[in-house]
mmCIF file of C-alpha atoms in Angstrom:
data_model
loop_
_atom_site.group_PDB
_atom_site.id
_atom_site.type_symbol
_atom_site.label_atom_id
_atom_site.label_comp_id
_atom_site.label_asym_id
_atom_site.label_seq_id
_atom_site.Cartn_x
_atom_site.Cartn_y
_atom_site.Cartn_z
ATOM 1 C CA MET A 1290 39.135 3.232 -21.643
ATOM 2 C CA THR A 1291 37.814 7.055 -19.925
ATOM 3 C CA GLN A 1292 35.420 6.458 -17.566
ATOM 4 C CA THR A 1293 32.989 9.622 -16.423
ATOM 5 C CA PRO A 1294 33.700 10.757 -12.929
ATOM 6 C CA ILE A 1295 31.929 9.291 -9.984
ATOM 7 C CA THR A 1296 29.871 12.167 -8.598
ATOM 8 C CA ASP A 1297 27.433 12.248 -5.723
ATOM 9 C CA ILE A 1298 24.484 11.913 -8.181
ATOM 10 C CA ASP A 1299 25.600 8.479 -9.091
ATOM 11 C CA LEU A 1300 26.083 7.607 -5.308
ATOM 12 C CA HIS A 1301 22.471 8.397 -5.106
ATOM 13 C CA ALA A 1302 21.401 6.682 -8.153
ATOM 14 C CA TYR A 1303 23.435 3.866 -7.023
ATOM 15 C CA VAL A 1304 21.678 3.484 -3.908
ATOM 16 C CA ASP A 1305 18.185 4.005 -5.774
ATOM 17 C CA GLY A 1306 19.190 1.255 -7.919
ATOM 18 C CA GLN A 1307 18.787 3.325 -10.821
ATOM 19 C CA VAL A 1308 21.778 2.436 -12.472
ATOM 20 C CA ASP A 1309 22.678 0.088 -15.423
ATOM 21 C CA ALA A 1310 25.494 -2.993 -14.773
ATOM 22 C CA THR A 1311 28.070 -0.990 -16.246
ATOM 23 C CA ARG A 1312 27.831 2.056 -14.358
ATOM 24 C CA ARG A 1313 27.356 -0.026 -11.587
ATOM 25 C CA ALA A 1314 30.387 -1.974 -11.481
ATOM 26 C CA GLU A 1315 32.175 1.535 -11.851
ATOM 27 C CA ILE A 1316 30.514 2.843 -9.245
ATOM 28 C CA GLU A 1317 31.766 -0.323 -7.133
ATOM 29 C CA ALA A 1318 35.254 -0.054 -7.755
ATOM 30 C CA HIS A 1319 34.744 3.606 -7.008
ATOM 31 C CA LEU A 1320 33.427 2.626 -3.640
ATOM 32 C CA ALA A 1321 35.912 -0.120 -2.772
ATOM 33 C CA ALA A 1322 38.764 2.581 -3.255
ATOM 34 C CA ASN A 1323 37.126 5.343 -1.799
ATOM 35 C CA GLN A 1324 36.037 5.138 1.756
ATOM 36 C CA ALA A 1325 34.422 8.729 2.503
ATOM 37 C CA ALA A 1326 32.191 7.660 -0.561
ATOM 38 C CA ALA A 1327 31.306 4.492 0.545
ATOM 39 C CA ALA A 1328 30.326 5.895 4.382
ATOM 40 C CA THR A 1329 27.973 8.099 2.482
ATOM 41 C CA VAL A 1330 26.275 5.055 0.776
ATOM 42 C CA ARG A 1331 26.015 3.614 3.579
ATOM 43 C CA GLU A 1332 24.436 6.564 5.051
ATOM 44 C CA TYR A 1333 21.976 7.110 2.402
ATOM 45 C CA ARG A 1334 21.016 3.454 2.477
ATOM 46 C CA ARG A 1335 20.199 4.207 6.390
ATOM 47 C CA LEU A 1336 18.043 7.217 5.566
ATOM 48 C CA ASN A 1337 15.431 4.933 3.518
ATOM 49 C CA ARG A 1338 15.849 2.140 5.811
ATOM 50 C CA ARG A 1339 14.608 4.745 8.602
ATOM 51 C CA LEU A 1340 12.156 6.061 6.336
ATOM 52 C CA HIS A 1341 10.472 2.497 5.892
ATOM 53 C CA GLU A 1342 10.830 2.005 9.604
ATOM 54 C CA GLU A 1343 9.007 5.391 10.178
ATOM 55 C CA PHE A 1344 6.437 4.748 7.929
ATOM 56 C CA ASP A 1345 5.495 1.288 6.889
ATOM 57 C CA ASP A 1346 3.285 0.713 9.898
ATOM 58 C CA VAL A 1347 0.890 3.020 7.934
ATOM 59 C CA LEU A 1348 0.397 -0.185 5.196
ATOM 60 C CA ASN A 1349 -0.889 -2.399 7.715
ATOM 61 C CA GLU A 1350 -3.685 0.032 9.227
ATOM 62 C CA PRO A 1351 -6.917 -1.022 8.312
ATOM 63 C CA VAL A 1352 -8.141 0.756 5.619
ATOM 64 C CA PRO A 1353 -11.351 2.746 6.783
ATOM 65 C CA HIS A 1354 -14.582 1.571 4.633
ATOM 66 C CA ALA A 1355 -14.884 5.345 3.799
ATOM 67 C CA MET A 1356 -12.050 5.081 0.953
ATOM 68 C CA ILE A 1357 -13.462 2.366 -0.736
ATOM 69 C CA ARG A 1358 -15.971 3.049 -3.442
ATOM 70 C CA VAL A 1359 -17.039 0.090 -5.653
ATOM 71 C CA SER A 1360 -18.667 0.735 -8.715
ATOM 72 C CA ARG A 1361 -22.123 -0.619 -8.986
ATOM 73 C CA ARG A 1362 -22.518 -3.708 -10.850
ATOM 74 C CA GLN A 1363 -23.332 -3.837 -14.621
ATOM 75 C CA PRO A 1364 -25.553 -5.969 -16.079
ATOM 76 C CA PHE A 1365 -22.965 -8.007 -18.092
ATOM 77 C CA ASP A 1366 -21.586 -8.708 -15.036
ATOM 78 C CA VAL A 1367 -25.048 -10.409 -13.626
ATOM 79 C CA ILE A 1368 -25.003 -12.325 -17.061
ATOM 80 C CA ARG A 1369 -21.568 -13.434 -15.979
ATOM 81 C CA ARG A 1370 -22.034 -14.530 -12.912
ATOM 82 C CA ILE A 1371 -24.817 -16.478 -13.964
ATOM 83 C CA ALA A 1372 -22.391 -17.905 -16.824
ATOM 84 C CA ALA A 1373 -19.878 -18.945 -14.189
ATOM 85 C CA VAL A 1374 -22.325 -20.559 -11.767
ATOM 86 C CA LEU A 1375 -23.686 -22.476 -14.887
ATOM 87 C CA VAL A 1376 -19.811 -23.813 -15.317
ATOM 88 C CA LEU A 1377 -19.632 -24.462 -11.866
ATOM 89 C CA VAL A 1378 -22.640 -26.590 -11.930
ATOM 90 C CA VAL A 1379 -20.928 -28.655 -14.383
ATOM 91 C CA VAL A 1380 -17.822 -28.863 -12.880
ATOM 92 C CA GLY A 1381 -18.448 -29.095 -9.125
ATOM 93 C CA GLY A 1382 -21.896 -31.315 -9.504
ATOM 94 C CA ALA A 1383 -19.597 -34.698 -9.847
ATOM 95 C CA GLY A 1384 -18.242 -33.834 -6.461
ATOM 96 C CA GLY A 1385 -21.503 -33.226 -5.153
ATOM 97 C CA TRP A 1386 -21.302 -29.318 -4.406
ATOM 98 C CA VAL A 1387 -24.070 -27.947 -3.910
ATOM 99 C CA LEU A 1388 -24.300 -24.183 -5.673
ATOM 100 C CA ASN A 1389 -26.899 -21.471 -5.054
ATOM 101 C CA ASP A 1390 -24.437 -18.642 -5.850
ATOM 102 C CA LEU A 1391 -27.263 -15.815 -7.174
ATOM 103 C CA SER A 1392 -30.125 -16.766 -4.843
ATOM 104 C CA ALA A 1393 -28.203 -16.257 -1.362
ATOM 105 C CA ALA A 1394 -26.624 -13.120 -2.570
ATOM 106 C CA GLN A 1395 -29.553 -11.052 -3.922
ATOM 107 C CA GLY A 1396 -31.957 -9.631 -1.917
ATOM 108 C CA ASP A 1397 -30.038 -9.410 1.428
ATOM 109 C CA PRO A 1398 -27.243 -6.889 0.950
ATOM 110 C CA VAL A 1399 -24.790 -7.651 3.702
ATOM 111 C CA ALA A 1400 -25.301 -11.212 2.000
ATOM 112 C CA ALA A 1401 -24.390 -9.746 -1.152
ATOM 113 C CA ALA A 1402 -21.376 -7.789 0.146
ATOM 114 C CA PHE A 1403 -19.813 -10.411 1.669
ATOM 115 C CA PRO A 1404 -17.963 -12.221 -1.366
ATOM 116 C CA GLU A 1405 -17.219 -8.643 -2.663
ATOM 117 C CA ARG A 1406 -15.600 -7.384 1.019
ATOM 118 C CA ALA A 1407 -13.337 -10.454 0.611
ATOM 119 C CA GLY A 1408 -12.341 -9.647 -2.471
ATOM 120 C CA ILE A 1409 -11.319 -6.032 -1.803
ATOM 121 C CA VAL A 1410 -9.793 -7.363 1.272
ATOM 122 C CA HIS A 1411 -7.513 -9.397 -0.934
ATOM 123 C CA ALA A 1412 -6.698 -6.730 -3.335
ATOM 124 C CA ILE A 1413 -5.584 -4.331 -0.751
ATOM 125 C CA TYR A 1414 -3.845 -6.306 1.465
ATOM 126 C CA SER A 1415 -2.316 -9.084 -0.785
ATOM 127 C CA ALA A 1416 -0.847 -6.465 -3.074
ATOM 128 C CA GLU A 1417 2.132 -5.533 -0.633
ATOM 129 C CA ARG A 1418 5.067 -7.712 -0.447
ATOM 130 C CA ARG A 1419 6.513 -6.285 2.770
ATOM 131 C CA HIS A 1420 3.937 -5.633 4.683
ATOM 132 C CA ALA A 1421 1.129 -8.072 4.219
ATOM 133 C CA VAL A 1422 0.091 -8.709 7.882
ATOM 134 C CA GLU A 1423 -0.692 -7.622 11.425
ATOM 135 C CA VAL A 1424 0.478 -10.153 13.330
ATOM 136 C CA ALA A 1425 3.169 -12.912 11.878
ATOM 137 C CA SER A 1426 2.286 -16.265 11.625
ATOM 138 C CA ASP A 1427 5.180 -17.089 14.242
ATOM 139 C CA GLU A 1428 2.592 -15.473 16.893
ATOM 140 C CA ARG A 1429 0.237 -17.950 15.890
ATOM 141 C CA PRO A 1430 -1.009 -18.501 19.319
ATOM 142 C CA HIS A 1431 -1.502 -14.660 20.252
ATOM 143 C CA LEU A 1432 -2.759 -14.280 16.658
ATOM 144 C CA VAL A 1433 -5.831 -17.048 16.819
ATOM 145 C CA ALA A 1434 -6.736 -16.123 21.041
ATOM 146 C CA TRP A 1435 -7.084 -12.433 20.051
ATOM 147 C CA LEU A 1436 -9.337 -12.915 16.854
ATOM 148 C CA THR A 1437 -11.366 -15.327 18.512
ATOM 149 C CA ASN A 1438 -11.428 -12.927 21.709
ATOM 150 C CA ARG A 1439 -12.612 -9.928 18.887
ATOM 151 C CA LEU A 1440 -14.651 -11.589 16.576
ATOM 152 C CA GLY A 1441 -16.528 -13.368 19.890
ATOM 153 C CA THR A 1442 -16.398 -16.964 17.890
ATOM 154 C CA ASP A 1443 -13.820 -19.697 18.376
ATOM 155 C CA VAL A 1444 -10.886 -18.889 15.369
ATOM 156 C CA LYS A 1445 -9.681 -21.719 13.287
ATOM 157 C CA LEU A 1446 -6.690 -21.893 11.285
ATOM 158 C CA PRO A 1447 -6.919 -23.915 8.494
ATOM 159 C CA ASP A 1448 -3.488 -26.065 7.656
ATOM 160 C CA LEU A 1449 -3.085 -25.766 4.003
ATOM 161 C CA THR A 1450 0.096 -27.299 3.804
ATOM 162 C CA GLU A 1451 -1.533 -30.177 1.281
ATOM 163 C CA ALA A 1452 -2.152 -27.253 -1.188
ATOM 164 C CA GLY A 1453 1.474 -25.609 -0.636
ATOM 165 C CA PHE A 1454 0.361 -22.590 1.178
ATOM 166 C CA GLN A 1455 1.392 -21.832 4.449
ATOM 167 C CA LEU A 1456 0.252 -18.701 7.041
ATOM 168 C CA VAL A 1457 2.154 -15.584 6.696
ATOM 169 C CA GLY A 1458 -0.156 -13.999 9.464
ATOM 170 C CA GLY A 1459 -3.598 -11.892 9.737
ATOM 171 C CA ARG A 1460 -5.184 -8.732 11.238
ATOM 172 C CA LEU A 1461 -8.318 -7.472 12.310
ATOM 173 C CA LEU A 1462 -10.344 -5.567 9.884
ATOM 174 C CA PRO A 1463 -13.636 -3.452 10.480
ATOM 175 C CA GLY A 1464 -16.797 -6.105 8.776
ATOM 176 C CA GLU A 1465 -20.174 -4.368 8.636
ATOM 177 C CA SER A 1466 -21.126 -4.059 12.196
ATOM 178 C CA LYS A 1467 -18.764 -5.919 13.583
ATOM 179 C CA PRO A 1468 -14.879 -6.990 13.287
ATOM 180 C CA ALA A 1469 -13.990 -9.261 10.687
ATOM 181 C CA ALA A 1470 -10.770 -11.480 10.750
ATOM 182 C CA HIS A 1471 -8.002 -11.661 7.528
ATOM 183 C CA PHE A 1472 -5.622 -14.201 7.096
ATOM 184 C CA LEU A 1473 -3.018 -14.529 4.787
ATOM 185 C CA TYR A 1474 -1.498 -17.609 3.203
ATOM 186 C CA GLU A 1475 1.416 -17.739 0.434
ATOM 187 C CA ASP A 1476 2.644 -21.090 -1.650
ATOM 188 C CA VAL A 1477 6.631 -21.062 -2.413
ATOM 189 C CA GLU A 1478 6.019 -19.304 -5.829
ATOM 190 C CA GLY A 1479 4.793 -16.321 -3.902
ATOM 191 C CA ARG A 1480 0.998 -16.806 -4.796
ATOM 192 C CA ARG A 1481 -1.256 -15.891 -2.165
ATOM 193 C CA VAL A 1482 -4.455 -16.337 -0.529
ATOM 194 C CA THR A 1483 -6.930 -14.483 1.431
ATOM 195 C CA LEU A 1484 -8.999 -16.169 4.257
ATOM 196 C CA TYR A 1485 -11.815 -13.599 5.163
ATOM 197 C CA MET A 1486 -13.894 -14.326 8.045
ATOM 198 C CA ARG A 1487 -16.957 -12.825 9.822
ATOM 199 C CA HIS A 1488 -19.031 -13.728 12.713
ATOM 200 C CA GLY A 1489 -22.737 -12.466 13.764
ATOM 201 C CA ASP A 1490 -22.069 -9.635 10.673
ATOM 202 C CA THR A 1491 -23.223 -11.973 7.784
ATOM 203 C CA GLY A 1492 -26.715 -11.131 6.817
ATOM 204 C CA ARG A 1493 -29.520 -13.418 6.308
ATOM 205 C CA GLY A 1494 -28.337 -16.708 6.946
ATOM 206 C CA ASP A 1495 -26.946 -19.863 5.588
ATOM 207 C CA THR A 1496 -25.531 -19.867 2.337
ATOM 208 C CA ARG A 1497 -24.035 -22.939 0.433
ATOM 209 C CA PHE A 1498 -20.357 -23.076 -0.975
ATOM 210 C CA SER A 1499 -20.383 -20.358 -4.003
ATOM 211 C CA PHE A 1500 -18.248 -18.737 -5.936
ATOM 212 C CA ALA A 1501 -18.139 -15.238 -6.963
ATOM 213 C CA ASP A 1502 -15.525 -13.372 -9.553
ATOM 214 C CA GLU A 1503 -14.509 -10.064 -8.297
ATOM 215 C CA ASN A 1504 -12.967 -9.168 -11.425
ATOM 216 C CA GLY A 1505 -9.884 -10.919 -11.483
ATOM 217 C CA VAL A 1506 -10.359 -12.057 -8.071
ATOM 218 C CA GLY A 1507 -11.846 -15.514 -7.404
ATOM 219 C CA VAL A 1508 -13.927 -15.531 -3.916
ATOM 220 C CA TYR A 1509 -15.331 -19.216 -2.952
ATOM 221 C CA TYR A 1510 -17.619 -18.500 0.344
ATOM 222 C CA TRP A 1511 -20.232 -20.069 2.430
ATOM 223 C CA ILE A 1512 -21.980 -19.058 5.334
ATOM 224 C CA ASN A 1513 -23.221 -21.206 8.196
ATOM 225 C CA GLY A 1514 -25.250 -20.165 10.899
ATOM 226 C CA GLN A 1515 -23.627 -16.764 11.839
ATOM 227 C CA THR A 1516 -20.285 -17.229 10.722
ATOM 228 C CA GLY A 1517 -19.013 -16.682 7.388
ATOM 229 C CA TYR A 1518 -16.035 -17.843 5.452
ATOM 230 C CA ALA A 1519 -14.628 -16.742 1.972
ATOM 231 C CA LEU A 1520 -11.190 -17.689 0.351
ATOM 232 C CA ALA A 1521 -10.281 -14.982 -2.391
ATOM 233 C CA ALA A 1522 -7.133 -15.248 -4.752
ATOM 234 C CA SER A 1523 -6.160 -14.144 -8.379
ATOM 235 C CA LEU A 1524 -5.432 -18.087 -9.053
ATOM 236 C CA GLU A 1525 -7.002 -20.174 -11.220
ATOM 237 C CA ARG A 1526 -10.262 -21.542 -10.665
ATOM 238 C CA GLU A 1527 -9.363 -24.747 -10.291
ATOM 239 C CA ASP A 1528 -6.394 -24.180 -8.038
ATOM 240 C CA LEU A 1529 -8.639 -21.541 -5.658
ATOM 241 C CA LEU A 1530 -11.231 -24.603 -5.489
ATOM 242 C CA LYS A 1531 -8.791 -27.127 -4.003
ATOM 243 C CA VAL A 1532 -7.632 -24.409 -1.672
ATOM 244 C CA ALA A 1533 -11.007 -23.577 -0.662
ATOM 245 C CA LYS A 1534 -12.369 -27.502 -0.053
ATOM 246 C CA ILE A 1535 -9.553 -27.969 1.976
ATOM 247 C CA VAL A 1536 -10.638 -25.043 4.133
ATOM 248 C CA TYR A 1537 -14.267 -26.025 3.902
ATOM 249 C CA HIS A 1538 -13.346 -29.624 5.010
ATOM 250 C CA GLN A 1539 -11.284 -28.430 7.978
ATOM 251 C CA LEU A 1540 -13.374 -25.252 9.240
ATOM 252 C CA GLY A 1541 -16.842 -27.282 8.617
ATOM 253 C CA GLY A 1542 -19.742 -25.604 6.595
ATOM 254 C CA MET B 1241 -15.877 -4.907 -7.608
ATOM 255 C CA GLN B 1242 -15.017 -4.022 -11.246
ATOM 256 C CA GLU B 1243 -11.584 -3.874 -12.777
ATOM 257 C CA LYS B 1244 -11.298 -0.239 -11.959
ATOM 258 C CA ASP B 1245 -12.020 -0.221 -8.020
ATOM 259 C CA ARG B 1246 -9.762 -3.165 -8.206
ATOM 260 C CA LEU B 1247 -7.083 -1.351 -9.456
ATOM 261 C CA ILE B 1248 -7.924 1.768 -7.649
ATOM 262 C CA ILE B 1249 -7.912 0.358 -4.126
ATOM 263 C CA GLU B 1250 -5.152 -1.971 -4.328
ATOM 264 C CA GLN B 1251 -2.946 1.414 -4.377
ATOM 265 C CA ILE B 1252 -4.510 2.633 -1.255
ATOM 266 C CA PRO B 1253 -2.418 1.395 1.284
ATOM 267 C CA ARG B 1254 0.919 2.989 -0.583
ATOM 268 C CA LEU B 1255 -1.116 6.320 -1.073
ATOM 269 C CA ARG B 1256 -1.896 6.202 2.440
ATOM 270 C CA ARG B 1257 1.878 5.435 3.697
ATOM 271 C CA TYR B 1258 3.208 8.425 1.071
ATOM 272 C CA ALA B 1259 0.346 10.870 2.144
ATOM 273 C CA ARG B 1260 1.207 10.395 5.977
ATOM 274 C CA ALA B 1261 4.825 10.995 5.236
ATOM 275 C CA LEU B 1262 4.414 13.688 3.226
ATOM 276 C CA THR B 1263 1.757 16.039 5.566
ATOM 277 C CA GLY B 1264 3.276 14.776 8.776
ATOM 278 C CA ASN B 1265 -0.168 14.718 10.054
ATOM 279 C CA ALA B 1266 -2.782 11.717 10.180
ATOM 280 C CA ASN B 1267 -5.717 13.278 9.398
ATOM 281 C CA ALA B 1268 -4.480 15.607 6.426
ATOM 282 C CA ALA B 1269 -2.990 12.431 5.180
ATOM 283 C CA GLU B 1270 -6.691 10.675 5.261
ATOM 284 C CA ASP B 1271 -7.966 13.694 3.662
ATOM 285 C CA LEU B 1272 -5.910 14.073 0.781
ATOM 286 C CA VAL B 1273 -5.929 10.184 0.213
ATOM 287 C CA GLN B 1274 -9.662 10.397 0.002
ATOM 288 C CA ASP B 1275 -9.499 13.196 -2.289
ATOM 289 C CA CYS B 1276 -7.232 11.535 -4.025
ATOM 290 C CA LEU B 1277 -9.299 8.386 -4.615
ATOM 291 C CA GLU B 1278 -12.414 10.197 -5.424
ATOM 292 C CA ARG B 1279 -10.607 11.854 -8.250
ATOM 293 C CA SER B 1280 -9.432 9.152 -9.908
ATOM 294 C CA TRP B 1281 -12.271 7.256 -9.741
ATOM 295 C CA ASN B 1282 -13.622 9.878 -11.594
ATOM 296 C CA LYS B 1283 -11.014 10.441 -13.826
ATOM 297 C CA PHE B 1284 -10.244 6.844 -14.561
ATOM 298 C CA HIS B 1285 -10.854 7.083 -18.193
ATOM 299 C CA LEU B 1286 -7.847 9.161 -18.689
ATOM 300 C CA TRP B 1287 -5.434 6.137 -17.097
ATOM 301 C CA GLN B 1288 -3.823 4.877 -19.703
ATOM 302 C CA ARG B 1289 -4.021 1.193 -19.838
ATOM 303 C CA GLY B 1290 -0.901 -0.446 -19.318
ATOM 304 C CA SER B 1291 1.148 2.220 -17.618
ATOM 305 C CA ASN B 1292 1.728 2.332 -14.186
ATOM 306 C CA MET B 1293 -1.128 3.204 -12.138
ATOM 307 C CA ARG B 1294 0.582 3.733 -8.943
ATOM 308 C CA ALA B 1295 2.476 6.749 -10.633
ATOM 309 C CA TRP B 1296 -0.972 7.758 -11.886
ATOM 310 C CA MET B 1297 -2.123 8.016 -8.668
ATOM 311 C CA PHE B 1298 0.803 9.653 -6.735
ATOM 312 C CA THR B 1299 0.730 12.331 -9.963
ATOM 313 C CA ILE B 1300 -3.307 12.804 -8.613
ATOM 314 C CA MET B 1301 -2.377 13.188 -5.313
ATOM 315 C CA HIS B 1302 0.610 15.394 -5.823
ATOM 316 C CA ASN B 1303 -1.632 17.922 -7.775
ATOM 317 C CA ILE B 1304 -4.159 17.881 -4.830
ATOM 318 C CA HIS B 1305 -1.572 18.410 -2.470
ATOM 319 C CA VAL B 1306 0.385 21.228 -4.234
ATOM 320 C CA ASN B 1307 -3.137 22.938 -4.657
ATOM 321 C CA GLN B 1308 -3.649 22.307 -0.683
ATOM 322 C CA VAL B 1309 -0.233 24.006 -0.212
ATOM 323 C CA ARG B 1310 -0.574 27.044 -2.292
ATOM 324 C CA LYS B 1311 -3.956 27.766 -0.936
ATOM 325 C CA ALA B 1312 -2.842 27.818 2.668
ATOM 326 C CA ILE B 1313 0.122 29.806 1.933
ATOM 327 C CA SER B 1314 -2.147 32.312 0.000
ATOM 328 C CA ARG B 1315 -4.131 32.535 3.208
ATOM 329 C CA PRO B 1316 -3.859 36.262 5.007
ATOM 330 C CA THR B 1317 -3.581 34.879 8.206
ATOM 331 C CA VAL B 1318 -0.820 32.638 7.098
ATOM 332 C CA VAL B 1319 2.729 33.246 7.604
ATOM 333 C CA SER B 1320 4.375 33.226 4.171
ATOM 334 C CA LEU B 1321 6.443 30.157 3.290
ATOM 335 C CA ALA B 1322 9.777 32.212 3.460
ATOM 336 C CA GLU B 1323 8.790 33.058 6.950
ATOM 337 C CA TRP B 1324 7.561 29.786 8.173
ATOM 338 C CA THR B 1325 10.744 27.642 7.222
ATOM 339 C CA ASP B 1326 12.772 30.553 8.661
ATOM 340 C CA ASP B 1327 11.307 30.418 11.945
ATOM 341 C CA ARG B 1328 11.621 26.523 12.190
ATOM 342 C CA GLY B 1329 15.156 26.675 10.820
ATOM 343 C CA VAL B 1330 16.370 29.030 14.205
ATOM 344 C CA LYS B 1331 14.578 26.941 16.853
ATOM 345 C CA PRO B 1332 16.819 26.611 20.016
ATOM 346 C CA VAL B 1333 19.669 23.996 19.459
ATOM 347 C CA GLN B 1334 18.399 22.117 22.354
ATOM 348 C CA GLU B 1335 14.823 21.569 21.172
ATOM 349 C CA LYS B 1336 15.716 21.061 17.883
ATOM 350 C CA ARG B 1337 18.240 18.379 19.069
ATOM 351 C CA VAL B 1338 15.316 16.596 20.602
ATOM 352 C CA GLU B 1339 13.140 16.914 17.779
ATOM 353 C CA VAL B 1340 15.347 15.642 14.921
ATOM 354 C CA ARG B 1341 16.142 12.486 16.079
ATOM 355 C CA ASN B 1342 12.853 11.372 14.381
ATOM 356 C CA VAL B 1343 12.398 10.797 10.906
ATOM 357 C CA GLY B 1344 9.334 12.449 10.686
ATOM 358 C CA ALA B 1345 9.985 15.743 12.403
ATOM 359 C CA ALA B 1346 12.926 15.914 10.366
ATOM 360 C CA LEU B 1347 11.316 15.597 6.880
ATOM 361 C CA GLU B 1348 8.785 18.511 8.047
ATOM 362 C CA LEU B 1349 11.913 20.809 7.973
ATOM 363 C CA LEU B 1350 12.837 20.113 4.696
ATOM 364 C CA PRO B 1351 11.272 22.460 1.832
ATOM 365 C CA GLU B 1352 8.028 20.840 0.320
ATOM 366 C CA GLU B 1353 9.597 19.760 -2.848
ATOM 367 C CA GLN B 1354 12.756 18.242 -1.671
ATOM 368 C CA ARG B 1355 10.526 16.002 0.684
ATOM 369 C CA ALA B 1356 8.564 14.681 -1.965
ATOM 370 C CA VAL B 1357 11.670 13.698 -4.133
ATOM 371 C CA VAL B 1358 13.027 11.890 -1.144
ATOM 372 C CA LEU B 1359 9.960 9.997 0.015
ATOM 373 C CA LEU B 1360 8.911 9.337 -3.388
ATOM 374 C CA ILE B 1361 12.242 7.522 -4.525
ATOM 375 C CA GLY B 1362 13.410 6.726 -0.783
ATOM 376 C CA LEU B 1363 10.255 5.407 0.766
ATOM 377 C CA GLU B 1364 8.018 4.708 -2.327
ATOM 378 C CA GLU B 1365 10.899 3.649 -4.519
ATOM 379 C CA LEU B 1366 9.918 5.152 -7.930
ATOM 380 C CA SER B 1367 12.374 5.032 -10.392
ATOM 381 C CA TYR B 1368 13.831 8.691 -11.334
ATOM 382 C CA LEU B 1369 12.005 9.314 -14.558
ATOM 383 C CA GLU B 1370 8.592 8.474 -12.717
ATOM 384 C CA VAL B 1371 9.145 10.598 -10.050
ATOM 385 C CA ALA B 1372 10.290 13.278 -12.765
ATOM 386 C CA LYS B 1373 6.570 12.331 -14.676
ATOM 387 C CA VAL B 1374 4.589 12.470 -11.322
ATOM 388 C CA LEU B 1375 5.872 16.101 -10.103
ATOM 389 C CA ASP B 1376 6.197 17.228 -13.857
ATOM 390 C CA ILE B 1377 9.628 18.461 -13.140
ATOM 391 C CA PRO B 1378 13.232 17.756 -15.826
ATOM 392 C CA ILE B 1379 14.900 14.406 -14.407
ATOM 393 C CA GLY B 1380 17.827 16.826 -13.314
ATOM 394 C CA THR B 1381 15.639 18.535 -11.277
ATOM 395 C CA VAL B 1382 14.577 15.322 -9.548
ATOM 396 C CA MET B 1383 18.098 14.102 -9.033
ATOM 397 C CA SER B 1384 19.359 18.007 -7.595
ATOM 398 C CA ARG B 1385 16.192 17.914 -5.280
ATOM 399 C CA LEU B 1386 17.212 14.199 -3.884
ATOM 400 C CA SER B 1387 20.655 15.157 -3.282
ATOM 401 C CA ARG B 1388 19.768 18.189 -1.208
ATOM 402 C CA GLY B 1389 17.016 16.822 0.401
ATOM 403 C CA ARG B 1390 18.757 13.567 1.146
ATOM 404 C CA GLU B 1391 21.947 15.616 2.307
ATOM 405 C CA ARG B 1392 19.984 17.735 4.682
ATOM 406 C CA LEU B 1393 18.188 14.919 6.182
ATOM 407 C CA ARG B 1394 21.042 13.167 6.752
ATOM 408 C CA GLN B 1395 22.809 16.020 8.190
ATOM 409 C CA MET B 1396 19.812 16.682 10.667
ATOM 410 C CA LEU B 1397 19.539 13.175 11.480
ATOM 411 C CA SER B 1398 23.525 12.716 12.326
ATOM 412 C CA ASP B 1399 24.751 13.482 15.547
ATOM 413 C CA VAL B 1400 27.016 16.508 14.395
ATOM 414 C CA GLY B 1401 23.420 18.675 14.740
ATOM 415 C CA VAL B 1402 21.986 21.048 12.426
ATOM 416 C CA GLU B 1403 23.757 22.957 9.521
ATOM 417 C CA PRO B 1404 22.226 26.172 8.550
ATOM 418 C CA LYS B 1405 19.368 25.711 6.102
ATOM 419 C CA GLU B 1406 20.207 26.317 2.717
ATOM 420 C CA THR B 1407 18.441 28.179 0.116
ATOM 421 C CA VAL B 1408 15.478 26.983 -1.661
ATOM 422 C CA THR B 1409 16.574 28.421 -5.229
ATOM 423 C CA GLU B 1410 17.306 25.588 -7.728
ATOM 424 C CA THR B 1411 19.279 24.806 -10.730
#
């Protein structure tokens, strides 16, 4: 069997995962027998690592509000929201959950923006696998103290173990006029849940446990006095509801 | 938030990372991302459903960036690209050594076209085919630019020092 010679281009393609299994095996055989080529491959890999070390922090930086444009709701969306609320009343009614999704949100732009903002935060910060949080869960006490200080209220982290989710970490984000807190949880399947919290920056007043469908991102949210909580994820509705109930019970409505 | 919003918003962190690395300047990068987002929102109807959103937005960003670089070069007060790169290539060795310990500084010394390829592949992990589409160049050109760009970076960042700048002509 004749084999195409291994060139420098092949080494790059190997480093970048751009070769098929057959060629990969040929290149690996070549590397095993050729120290200079193996050293070159190590150097190219190191270069890619250095690029990530240098620039990955940008992924963690809060995205300025000016960059986020959101289309105005279409009339269809409102109909869909009403339908969603009706379903919730039927499903949730037995559990004693009182819902007033549309009434609370409409007429108060800040309150209306709250669940949407949570959906946006989830869309932005849960897509990245490697760098999804600013402070990781192993610094939990620091995370809590820091965000308590910045939000000006006691920040408590819910324990979502019973739903299978563990804390990945958190970050501080700009809210409407004050900072907001963002926590990310993940389960063993890599599914992610965003907990978004604001204090003194949620609009007019109390909003009972409600649901908003932010186009592929479901959001359960409630505002109790000064403090608003929102739980956002691209999960089955009932799975998210289960997690949301745990958060609601632990943090208080 | 509509689907369009979500699809675009999800890409923002990656776009910012790439823009920062490409321009080497935080303000310029934010402007580039902002322009890219505006255009993506306005041209969303042109995006082919099911195709790679990230690659589509990188294409838009690349086109904006190329136009900006061209404009900057054609301004009479600005030195030509050749002079500019030459000037940067012949800095005293002492100073250059300090500079190129940092990957960002080394990237700035790369020709624009090589820098884009090295970053889209090494940092953004696009496939060679995707990069060819984003930059609208043949895949062979992607590979030759990658090979030359990476080799230069490797030389600049190794302790051996910097070799004389190679010519930018291309196969």
